[in-house]
mmCIF file of C-alpha atoms in Angstrom:
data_model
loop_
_atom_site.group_PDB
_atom_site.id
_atom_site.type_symbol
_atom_site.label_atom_id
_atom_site.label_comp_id
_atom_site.label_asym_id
_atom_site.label_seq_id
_atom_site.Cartn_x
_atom_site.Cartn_y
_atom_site.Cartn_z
ATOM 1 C CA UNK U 1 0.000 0.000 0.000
ATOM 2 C CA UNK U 2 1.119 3.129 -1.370
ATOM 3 C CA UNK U 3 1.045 6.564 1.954
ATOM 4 C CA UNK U 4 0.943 9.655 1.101
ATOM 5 C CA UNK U 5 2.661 12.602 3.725
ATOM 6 C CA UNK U 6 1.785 15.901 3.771
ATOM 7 C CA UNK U 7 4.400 18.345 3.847
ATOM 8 C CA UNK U 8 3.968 21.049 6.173
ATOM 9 C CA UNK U 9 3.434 24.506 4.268
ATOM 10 C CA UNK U 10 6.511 26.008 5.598
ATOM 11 C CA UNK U 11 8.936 23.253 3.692
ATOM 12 C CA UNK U 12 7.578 24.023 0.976
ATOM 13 C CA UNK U 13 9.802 24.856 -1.664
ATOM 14 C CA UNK U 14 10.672 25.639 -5.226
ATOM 15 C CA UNK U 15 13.042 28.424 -6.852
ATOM 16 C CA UNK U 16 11.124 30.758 -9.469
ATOM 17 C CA UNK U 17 12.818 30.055 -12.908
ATOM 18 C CA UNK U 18 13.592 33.294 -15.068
ATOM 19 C CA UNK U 19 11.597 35.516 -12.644
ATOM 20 C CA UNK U 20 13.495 38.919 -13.315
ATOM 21 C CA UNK U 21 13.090 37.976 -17.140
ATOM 22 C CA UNK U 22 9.231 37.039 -16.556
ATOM 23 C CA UNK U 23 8.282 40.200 -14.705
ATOM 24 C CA UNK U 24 10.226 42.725 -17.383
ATOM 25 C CA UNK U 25 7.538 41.035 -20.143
ATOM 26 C CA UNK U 26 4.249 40.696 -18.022
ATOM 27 C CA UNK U 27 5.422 44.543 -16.667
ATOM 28 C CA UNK U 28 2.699 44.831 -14.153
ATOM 29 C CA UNK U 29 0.628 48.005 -14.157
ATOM 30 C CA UNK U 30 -1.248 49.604 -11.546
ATOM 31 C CA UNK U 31 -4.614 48.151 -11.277
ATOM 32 C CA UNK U 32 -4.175 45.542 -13.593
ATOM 33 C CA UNK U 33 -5.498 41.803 -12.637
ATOM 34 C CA UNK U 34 -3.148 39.643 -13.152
ATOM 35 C CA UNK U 35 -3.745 35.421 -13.231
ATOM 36 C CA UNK U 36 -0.832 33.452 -11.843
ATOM 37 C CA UNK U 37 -2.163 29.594 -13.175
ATOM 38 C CA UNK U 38 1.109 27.949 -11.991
ATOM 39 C CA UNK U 39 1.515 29.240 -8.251
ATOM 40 C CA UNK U 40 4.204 26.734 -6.747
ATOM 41 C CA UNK U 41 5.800 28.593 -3.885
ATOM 42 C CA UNK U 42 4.495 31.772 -4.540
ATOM 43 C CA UNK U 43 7.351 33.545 -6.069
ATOM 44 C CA UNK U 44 5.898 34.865 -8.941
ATOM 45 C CA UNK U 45 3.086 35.809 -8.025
ATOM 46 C CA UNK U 46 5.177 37.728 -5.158
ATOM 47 C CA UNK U 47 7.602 39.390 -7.305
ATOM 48 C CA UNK U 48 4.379 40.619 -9.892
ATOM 49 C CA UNK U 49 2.322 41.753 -6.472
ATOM 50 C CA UNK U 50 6.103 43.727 -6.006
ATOM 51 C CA UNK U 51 6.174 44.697 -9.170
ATOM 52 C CA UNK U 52 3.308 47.364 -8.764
ATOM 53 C CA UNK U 53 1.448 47.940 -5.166
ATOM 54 C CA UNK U 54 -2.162 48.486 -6.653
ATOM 55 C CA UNK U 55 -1.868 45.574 -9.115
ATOM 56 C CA UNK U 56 -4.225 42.597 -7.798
ATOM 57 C CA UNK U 57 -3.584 38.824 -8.648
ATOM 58 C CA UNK U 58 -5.268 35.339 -8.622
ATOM 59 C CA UNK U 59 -3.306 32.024 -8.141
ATOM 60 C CA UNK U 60 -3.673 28.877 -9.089
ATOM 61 C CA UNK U 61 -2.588 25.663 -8.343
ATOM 62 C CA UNK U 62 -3.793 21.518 -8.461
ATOM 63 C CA UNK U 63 -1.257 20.633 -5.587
ATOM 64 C CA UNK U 64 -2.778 21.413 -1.947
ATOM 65 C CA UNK U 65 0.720 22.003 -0.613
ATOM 66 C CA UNK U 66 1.263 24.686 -3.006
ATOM 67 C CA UNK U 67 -1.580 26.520 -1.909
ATOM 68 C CA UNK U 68 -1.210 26.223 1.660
ATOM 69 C CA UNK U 69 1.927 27.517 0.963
ATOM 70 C CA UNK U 70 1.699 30.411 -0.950
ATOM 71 C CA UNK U 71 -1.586 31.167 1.429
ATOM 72 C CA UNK U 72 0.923 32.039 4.234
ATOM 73 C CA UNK U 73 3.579 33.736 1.839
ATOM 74 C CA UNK U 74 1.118 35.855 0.079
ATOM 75 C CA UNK U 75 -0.850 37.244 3.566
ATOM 76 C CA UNK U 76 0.882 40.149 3.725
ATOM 77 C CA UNK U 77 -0.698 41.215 0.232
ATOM 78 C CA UNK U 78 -4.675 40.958 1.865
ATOM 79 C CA UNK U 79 -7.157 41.655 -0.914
ATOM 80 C CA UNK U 80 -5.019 42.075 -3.678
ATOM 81 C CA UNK U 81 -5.057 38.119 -3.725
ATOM 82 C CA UNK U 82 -7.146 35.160 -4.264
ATOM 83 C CA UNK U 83 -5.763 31.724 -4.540
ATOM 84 C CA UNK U 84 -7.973 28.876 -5.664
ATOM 85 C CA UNK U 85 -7.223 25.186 -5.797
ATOM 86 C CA UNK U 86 -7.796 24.105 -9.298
ATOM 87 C CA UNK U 87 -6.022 22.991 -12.478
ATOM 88 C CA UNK U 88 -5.423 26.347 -14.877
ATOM 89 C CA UNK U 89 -7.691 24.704 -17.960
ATOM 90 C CA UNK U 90 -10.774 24.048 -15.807
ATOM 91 C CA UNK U 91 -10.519 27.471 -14.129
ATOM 92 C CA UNK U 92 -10.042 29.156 -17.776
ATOM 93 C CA UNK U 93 -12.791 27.073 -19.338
ATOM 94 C CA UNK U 94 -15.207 28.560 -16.751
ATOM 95 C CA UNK U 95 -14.000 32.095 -16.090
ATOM 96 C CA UNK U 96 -15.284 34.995 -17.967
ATOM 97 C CA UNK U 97 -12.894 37.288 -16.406
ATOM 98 C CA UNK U 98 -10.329 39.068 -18.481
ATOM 99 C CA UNK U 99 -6.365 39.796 -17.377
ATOM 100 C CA UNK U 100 -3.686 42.008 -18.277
ATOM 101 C CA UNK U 101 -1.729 39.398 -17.679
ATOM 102 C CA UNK U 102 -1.317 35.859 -17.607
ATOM 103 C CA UNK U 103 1.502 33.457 -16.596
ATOM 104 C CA UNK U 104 1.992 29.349 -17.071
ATOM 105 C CA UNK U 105 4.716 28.158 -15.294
ATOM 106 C CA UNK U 106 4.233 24.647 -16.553
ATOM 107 C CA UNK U 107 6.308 21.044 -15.357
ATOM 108 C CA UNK U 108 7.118 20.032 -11.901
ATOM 109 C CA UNK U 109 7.697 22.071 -9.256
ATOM 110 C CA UNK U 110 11.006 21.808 -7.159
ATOM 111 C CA UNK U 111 8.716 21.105 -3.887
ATOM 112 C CA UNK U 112 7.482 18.050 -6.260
ATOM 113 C CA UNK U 113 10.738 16.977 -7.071
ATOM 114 C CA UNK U 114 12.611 17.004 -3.978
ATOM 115 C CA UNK U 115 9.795 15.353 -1.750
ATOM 116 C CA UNK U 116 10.427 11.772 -1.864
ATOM 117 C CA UNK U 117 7.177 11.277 -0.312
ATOM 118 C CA UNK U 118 5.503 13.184 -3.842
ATOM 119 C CA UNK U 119 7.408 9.982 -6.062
ATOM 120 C CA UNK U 120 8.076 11.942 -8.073
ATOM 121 C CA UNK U 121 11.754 11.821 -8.511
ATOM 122 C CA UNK U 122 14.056 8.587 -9.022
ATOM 123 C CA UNK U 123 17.327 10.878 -7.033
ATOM 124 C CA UNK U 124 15.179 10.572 -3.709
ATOM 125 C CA UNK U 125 13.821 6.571 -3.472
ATOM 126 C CA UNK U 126 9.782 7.199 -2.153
ATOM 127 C CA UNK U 127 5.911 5.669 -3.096
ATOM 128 C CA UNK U 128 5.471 5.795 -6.886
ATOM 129 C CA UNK U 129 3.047 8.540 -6.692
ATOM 130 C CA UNK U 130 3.897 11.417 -9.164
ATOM 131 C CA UNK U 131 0.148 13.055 -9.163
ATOM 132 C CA UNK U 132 0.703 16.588 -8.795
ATOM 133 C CA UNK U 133 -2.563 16.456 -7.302
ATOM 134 C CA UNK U 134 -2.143 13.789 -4.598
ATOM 135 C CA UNK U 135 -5.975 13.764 -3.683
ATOM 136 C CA UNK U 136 -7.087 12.691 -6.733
ATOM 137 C CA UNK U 137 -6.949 10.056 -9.697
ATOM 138 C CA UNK U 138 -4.536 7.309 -9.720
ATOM 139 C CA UNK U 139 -0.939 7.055 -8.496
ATOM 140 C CA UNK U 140 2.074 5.748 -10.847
ATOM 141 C CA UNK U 141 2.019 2.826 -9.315
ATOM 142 C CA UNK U 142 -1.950 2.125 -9.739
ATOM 143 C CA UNK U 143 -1.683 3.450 -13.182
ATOM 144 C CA UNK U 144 1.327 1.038 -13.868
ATOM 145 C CA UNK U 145 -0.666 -2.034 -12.619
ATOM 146 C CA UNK U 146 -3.596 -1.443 -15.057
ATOM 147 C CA UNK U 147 -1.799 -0.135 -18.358
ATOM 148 C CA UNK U 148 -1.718 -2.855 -20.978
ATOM 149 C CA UNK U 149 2.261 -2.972 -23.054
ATOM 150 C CA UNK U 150 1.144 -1.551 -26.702
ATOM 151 C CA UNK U 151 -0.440 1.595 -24.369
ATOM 152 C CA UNK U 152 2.787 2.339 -22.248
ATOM 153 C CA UNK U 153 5.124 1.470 -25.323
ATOM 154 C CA UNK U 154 3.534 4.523 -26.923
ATOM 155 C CA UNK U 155 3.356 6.461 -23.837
ATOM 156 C CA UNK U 156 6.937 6.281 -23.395
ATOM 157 C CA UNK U 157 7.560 6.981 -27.079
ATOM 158 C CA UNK U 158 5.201 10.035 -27.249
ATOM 159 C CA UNK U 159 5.848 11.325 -23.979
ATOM 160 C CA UNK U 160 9.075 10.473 -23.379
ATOM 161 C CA UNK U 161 10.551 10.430 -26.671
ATOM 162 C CA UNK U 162 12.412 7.528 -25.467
ATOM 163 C CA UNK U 163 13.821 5.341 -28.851
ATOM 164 C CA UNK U 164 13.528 2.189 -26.736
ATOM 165 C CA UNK U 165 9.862 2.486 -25.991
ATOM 166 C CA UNK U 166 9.417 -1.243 -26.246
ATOM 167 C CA UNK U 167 11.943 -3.217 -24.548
ATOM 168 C CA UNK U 168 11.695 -0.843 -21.362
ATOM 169 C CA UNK U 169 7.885 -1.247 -21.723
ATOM 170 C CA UNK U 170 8.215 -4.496 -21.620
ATOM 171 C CA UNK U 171 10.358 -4.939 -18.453
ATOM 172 C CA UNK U 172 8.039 -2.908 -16.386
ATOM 173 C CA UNK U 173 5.162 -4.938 -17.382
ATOM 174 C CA UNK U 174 7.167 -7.845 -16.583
ATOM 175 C CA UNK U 175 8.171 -6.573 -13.146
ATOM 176 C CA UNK U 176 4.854 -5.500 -11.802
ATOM 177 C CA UNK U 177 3.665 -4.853 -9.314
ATOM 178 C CA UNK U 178 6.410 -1.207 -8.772
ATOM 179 C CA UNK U 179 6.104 0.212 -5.640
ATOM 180 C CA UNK U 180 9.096 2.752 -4.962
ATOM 181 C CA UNK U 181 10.633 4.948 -7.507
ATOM 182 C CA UNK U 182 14.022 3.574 -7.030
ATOM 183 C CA UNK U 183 13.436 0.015 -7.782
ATOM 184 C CA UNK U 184 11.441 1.062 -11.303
ATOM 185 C CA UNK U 185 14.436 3.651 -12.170
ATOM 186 C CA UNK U 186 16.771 0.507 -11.437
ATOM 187 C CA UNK U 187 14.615 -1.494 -13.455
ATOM 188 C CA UNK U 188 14.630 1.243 -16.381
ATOM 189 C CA UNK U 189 18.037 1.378 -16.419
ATOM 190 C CA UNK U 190 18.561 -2.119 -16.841
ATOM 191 C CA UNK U 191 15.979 -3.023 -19.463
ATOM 192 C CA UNK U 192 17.303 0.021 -21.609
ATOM 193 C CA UNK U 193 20.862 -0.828 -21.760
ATOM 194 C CA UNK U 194 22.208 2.915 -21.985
ATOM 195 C CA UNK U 195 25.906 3.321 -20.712
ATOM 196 C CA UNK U 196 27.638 6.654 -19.996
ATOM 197 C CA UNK U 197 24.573 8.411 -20.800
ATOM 198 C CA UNK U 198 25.262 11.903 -19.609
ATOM 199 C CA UNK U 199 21.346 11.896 -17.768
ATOM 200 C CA UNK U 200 19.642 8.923 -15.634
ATOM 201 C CA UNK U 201 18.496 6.261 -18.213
ATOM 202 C CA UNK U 202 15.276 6.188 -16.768
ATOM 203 C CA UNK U 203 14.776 9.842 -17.265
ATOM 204 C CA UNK U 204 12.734 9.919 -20.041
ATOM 205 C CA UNK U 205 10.694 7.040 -18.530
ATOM 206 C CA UNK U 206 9.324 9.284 -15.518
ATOM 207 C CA UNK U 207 8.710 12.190 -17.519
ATOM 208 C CA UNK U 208 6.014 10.204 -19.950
ATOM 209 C CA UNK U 209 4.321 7.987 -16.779
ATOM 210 C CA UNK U 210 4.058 11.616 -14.851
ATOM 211 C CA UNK U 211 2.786 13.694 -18.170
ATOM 212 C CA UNK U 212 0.170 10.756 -18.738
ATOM 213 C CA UNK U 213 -1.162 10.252 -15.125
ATOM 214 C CA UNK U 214 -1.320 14.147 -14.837
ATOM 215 C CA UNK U 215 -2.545 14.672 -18.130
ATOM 216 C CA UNK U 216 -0.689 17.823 -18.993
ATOM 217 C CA UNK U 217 0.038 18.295 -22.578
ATOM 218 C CA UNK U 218 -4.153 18.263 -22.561
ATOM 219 C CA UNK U 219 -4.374 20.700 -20.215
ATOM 220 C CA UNK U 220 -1.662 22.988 -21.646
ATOM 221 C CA UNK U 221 -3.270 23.223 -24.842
ATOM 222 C CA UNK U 222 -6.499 23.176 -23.567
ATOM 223 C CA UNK U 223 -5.461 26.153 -21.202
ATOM 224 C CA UNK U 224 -3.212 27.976 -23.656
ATOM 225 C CA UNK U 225 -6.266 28.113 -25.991
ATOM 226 C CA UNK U 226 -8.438 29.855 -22.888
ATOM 227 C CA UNK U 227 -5.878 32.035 -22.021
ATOM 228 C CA UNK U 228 -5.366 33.978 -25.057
ATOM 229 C CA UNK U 229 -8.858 34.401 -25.197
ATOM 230 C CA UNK U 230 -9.007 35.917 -21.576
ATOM 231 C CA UNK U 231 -6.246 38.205 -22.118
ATOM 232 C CA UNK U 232 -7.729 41.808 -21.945
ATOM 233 C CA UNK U 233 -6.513 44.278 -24.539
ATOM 234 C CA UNK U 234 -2.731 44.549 -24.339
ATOM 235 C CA UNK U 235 -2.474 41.756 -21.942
ATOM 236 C CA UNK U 236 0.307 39.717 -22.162
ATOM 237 C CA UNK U 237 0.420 36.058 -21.786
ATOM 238 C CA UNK U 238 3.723 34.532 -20.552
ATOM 239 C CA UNK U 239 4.674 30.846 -20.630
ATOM 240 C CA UNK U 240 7.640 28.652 -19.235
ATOM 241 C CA UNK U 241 8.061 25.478 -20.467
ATOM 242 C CA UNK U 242 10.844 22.958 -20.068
ATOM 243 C CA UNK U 243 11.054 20.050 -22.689
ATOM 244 C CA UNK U 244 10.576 20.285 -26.444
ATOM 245 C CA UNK U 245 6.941 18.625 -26.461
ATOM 246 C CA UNK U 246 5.451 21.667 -24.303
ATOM 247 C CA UNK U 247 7.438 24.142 -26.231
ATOM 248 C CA UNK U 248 6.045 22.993 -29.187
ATOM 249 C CA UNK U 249 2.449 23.882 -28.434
ATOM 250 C CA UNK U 250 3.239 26.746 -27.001
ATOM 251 C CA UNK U 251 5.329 28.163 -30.178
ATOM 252 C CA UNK U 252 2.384 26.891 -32.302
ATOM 253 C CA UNK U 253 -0.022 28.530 -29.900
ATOM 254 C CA UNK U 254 1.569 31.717 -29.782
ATOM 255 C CA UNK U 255 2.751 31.922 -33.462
ATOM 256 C CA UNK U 256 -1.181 31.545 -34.329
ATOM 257 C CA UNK U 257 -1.907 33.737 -32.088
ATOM 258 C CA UNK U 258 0.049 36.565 -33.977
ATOM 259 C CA UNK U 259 -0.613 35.738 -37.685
ATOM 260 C CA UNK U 260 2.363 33.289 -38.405
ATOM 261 C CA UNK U 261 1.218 30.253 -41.068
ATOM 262 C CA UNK U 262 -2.857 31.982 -41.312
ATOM 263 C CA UNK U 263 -4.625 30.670 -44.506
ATOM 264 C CA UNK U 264 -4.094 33.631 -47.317
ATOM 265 C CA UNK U 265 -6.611 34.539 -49.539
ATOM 266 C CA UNK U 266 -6.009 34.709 -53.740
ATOM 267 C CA UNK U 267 -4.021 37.910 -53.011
ATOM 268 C CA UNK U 268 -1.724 36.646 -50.424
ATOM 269 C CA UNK U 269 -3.267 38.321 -47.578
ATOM 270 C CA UNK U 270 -3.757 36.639 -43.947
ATOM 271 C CA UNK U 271 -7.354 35.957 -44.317
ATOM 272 C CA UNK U 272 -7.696 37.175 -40.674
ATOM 273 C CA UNK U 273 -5.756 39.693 -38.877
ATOM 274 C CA UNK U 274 -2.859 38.968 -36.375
ATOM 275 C CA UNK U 275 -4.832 38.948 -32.749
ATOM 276 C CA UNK U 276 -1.104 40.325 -31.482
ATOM 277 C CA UNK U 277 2.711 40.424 -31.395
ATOM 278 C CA UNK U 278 4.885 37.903 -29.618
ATOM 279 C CA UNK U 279 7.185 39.635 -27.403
ATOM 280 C CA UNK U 280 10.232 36.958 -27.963
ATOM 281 C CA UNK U 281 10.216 35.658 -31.201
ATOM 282 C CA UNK U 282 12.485 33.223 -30.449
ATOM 283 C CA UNK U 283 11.817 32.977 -26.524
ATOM 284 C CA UNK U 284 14.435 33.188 -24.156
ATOM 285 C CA UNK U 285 16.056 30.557 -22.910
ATOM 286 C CA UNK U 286 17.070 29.551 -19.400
ATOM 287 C CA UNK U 287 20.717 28.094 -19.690
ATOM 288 C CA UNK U 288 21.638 32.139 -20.883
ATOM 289 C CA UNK U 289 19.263 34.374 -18.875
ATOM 290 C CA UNK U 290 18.669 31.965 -15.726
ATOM 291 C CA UNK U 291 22.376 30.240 -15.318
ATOM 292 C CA UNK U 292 22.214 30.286 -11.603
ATOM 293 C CA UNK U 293 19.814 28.217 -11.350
ATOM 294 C CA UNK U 294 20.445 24.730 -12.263
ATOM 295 C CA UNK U 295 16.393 23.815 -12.767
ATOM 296 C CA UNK U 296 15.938 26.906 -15.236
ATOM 297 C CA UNK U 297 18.677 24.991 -17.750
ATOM 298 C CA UNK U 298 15.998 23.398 -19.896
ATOM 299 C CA UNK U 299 13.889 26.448 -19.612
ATOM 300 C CA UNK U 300 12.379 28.683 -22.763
ATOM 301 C CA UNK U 301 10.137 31.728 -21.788
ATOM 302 C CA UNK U 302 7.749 32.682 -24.789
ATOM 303 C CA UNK U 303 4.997 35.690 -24.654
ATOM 304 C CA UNK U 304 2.181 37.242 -26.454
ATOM 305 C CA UNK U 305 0.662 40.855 -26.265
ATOM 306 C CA UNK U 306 -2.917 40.928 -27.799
ATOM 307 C CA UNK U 307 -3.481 43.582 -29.475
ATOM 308 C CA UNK U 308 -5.446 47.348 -28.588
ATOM 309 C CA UNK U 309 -8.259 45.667 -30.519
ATOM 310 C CA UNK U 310 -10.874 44.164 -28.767
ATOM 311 C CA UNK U 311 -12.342 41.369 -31.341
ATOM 312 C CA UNK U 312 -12.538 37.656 -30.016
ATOM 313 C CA UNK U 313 -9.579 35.905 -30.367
ATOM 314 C CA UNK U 314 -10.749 32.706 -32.525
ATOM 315 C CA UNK U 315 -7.636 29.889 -33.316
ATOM 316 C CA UNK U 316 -8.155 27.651 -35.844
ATOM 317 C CA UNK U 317 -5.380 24.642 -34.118
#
């Protein structure tokens, strides 16, 4: 049987990746609302209350530690907050609230990673857990026991990118039932037969089993798609993302978003107009403008600004 500890608020812990870099492009304003949908620790939210004193701000957050957390390190800010326990796409699906700005902080948080008790991590040995939302759905090790091979082989392919999909697949299956996260990342690194590889084999591995059980390339697109369409005139939606498969929908979100690849009619010309401008074309990326921090290395930063105009924003992806 598979316990789950609650971390006390006050351990809680995770180090805000690109934050000077993040708060230059949202550049707060006074009396804007601002929607944090990624609170962790409360550090950016923090640093955008900072930013302006009559700016307001709502976090969000699916893990209960985060916002017990941030609930005692955002006090001192009174009414200028609201935090709400939630995942970002059900709260944007419902909402008809608009922001000047808007900021996805997407992945695993730092608290997750270095909680053994959260599984989520195969440096710490703990419960095979890995829901970012502990109080719901099934853990790794529950979803493990009921996923038939063909289903995890493409899992760990599509999630994971991993190029030997199959025989690791097959040598978790075979080793069921996984209780701990150290004996499947020993088990990983067996079955995969990688030597001298610069990162854990089983790396990939955990990153597919925790994006399926957590479902979040769903709920990234799902809430990038809200989000632009709750940005207020001007707003500006920022988004952190840390492996290729989220940066991808976020580039192809964004780049919509302002007019890049739009069907042309017979003349050439974007059949609708551009609903903005991204602010980094390229993004920024975390290894150059965050190199103090050793979790911002795989980090890109990528933002919108809607336009002055106030038409729906409508994206045909």
């Amino acid at each position: 049987m598979l316990f789950y500890t609650v971390v006390h608020p006050m351990s809680f812990h995770h180090i805000p990746v690109l934050l000077e870099e993040t708060i230059a492009t949202l550049n707060p304003q006074a009396s804007g609302l601002y929607l944090d949908c990624t609170l962790g620790g409360g550090g950016h939210s923090e640093a955008i209350l900072n930013a302006d004193s009559k700016c307001r701000l709502i976090g969000l957050d699916r893990d209960p530690d985060a916002i017990k957390a941030a609930t005692k390190r955002l006090k001192p800010y009174k009414e200028r907050v609201q935090l709400v326990h939630t995942t970002y796409a059900h709260y944007l699906s419902e909402t008809d609230t608009t922001f000047n700005g808007i900021l996805l902080d997407v992945g695993v948080s730092s608290h997750q990673l270095d909680t053994p008790q959260r599984g989520f991590s195969f440096q710490h040995d703990g419960p095979l857990d890995m829901r970012m939302n502990p109080e719901n759905g099934l853990s790794a090790s529950e979803w493990i026991d009921r996923i038939e091979l063909k289903k995890l082989t493409e899992i760990l392919f599509k999630f994971g990118e991993e190029p030997r999909a199959r025989q690791i697949a097959r040598a978790i299956i075979e080793g069921r039932p996984w209780q701990t996260t150290k004996a499947l990342a020993d088990c990983v690194a067996r079955a995969s037969g990688y030597k001298n590889s610069k990162t854990h084999p089983a790396t990939r591995t955990f990153q597919a089993i925790r994006i399926a059980i957590n479902n979040e390339l769903d709920e990234l697109l799902s809430g990038l798609t809200d989000a632009l369409k709750r940005l207020a005139p001007n707003g500006i939606l920022a988004v952190i993302s840390f492996h290729s498969l989220e940066d991808r929908i976020v580039k192809r979100m964004l780049r919509s978003a302002a007019g890049y690849n739009a069907p042309k009619d017979i003349y050439g010309h974007p059949v609708n107009p551009p609903y903005g401008t991204l602010i980094h074309r390229k993004g920024l990326d975390g290894a150059r403008y965050d190199s103090h921090n050793p979790r911002a290395r795989s980090a890109r930063l990528r933002a919108f600004q809607r336009s002055p105009l106030s038409s729906p924003i409508h994206l045909g992806v």
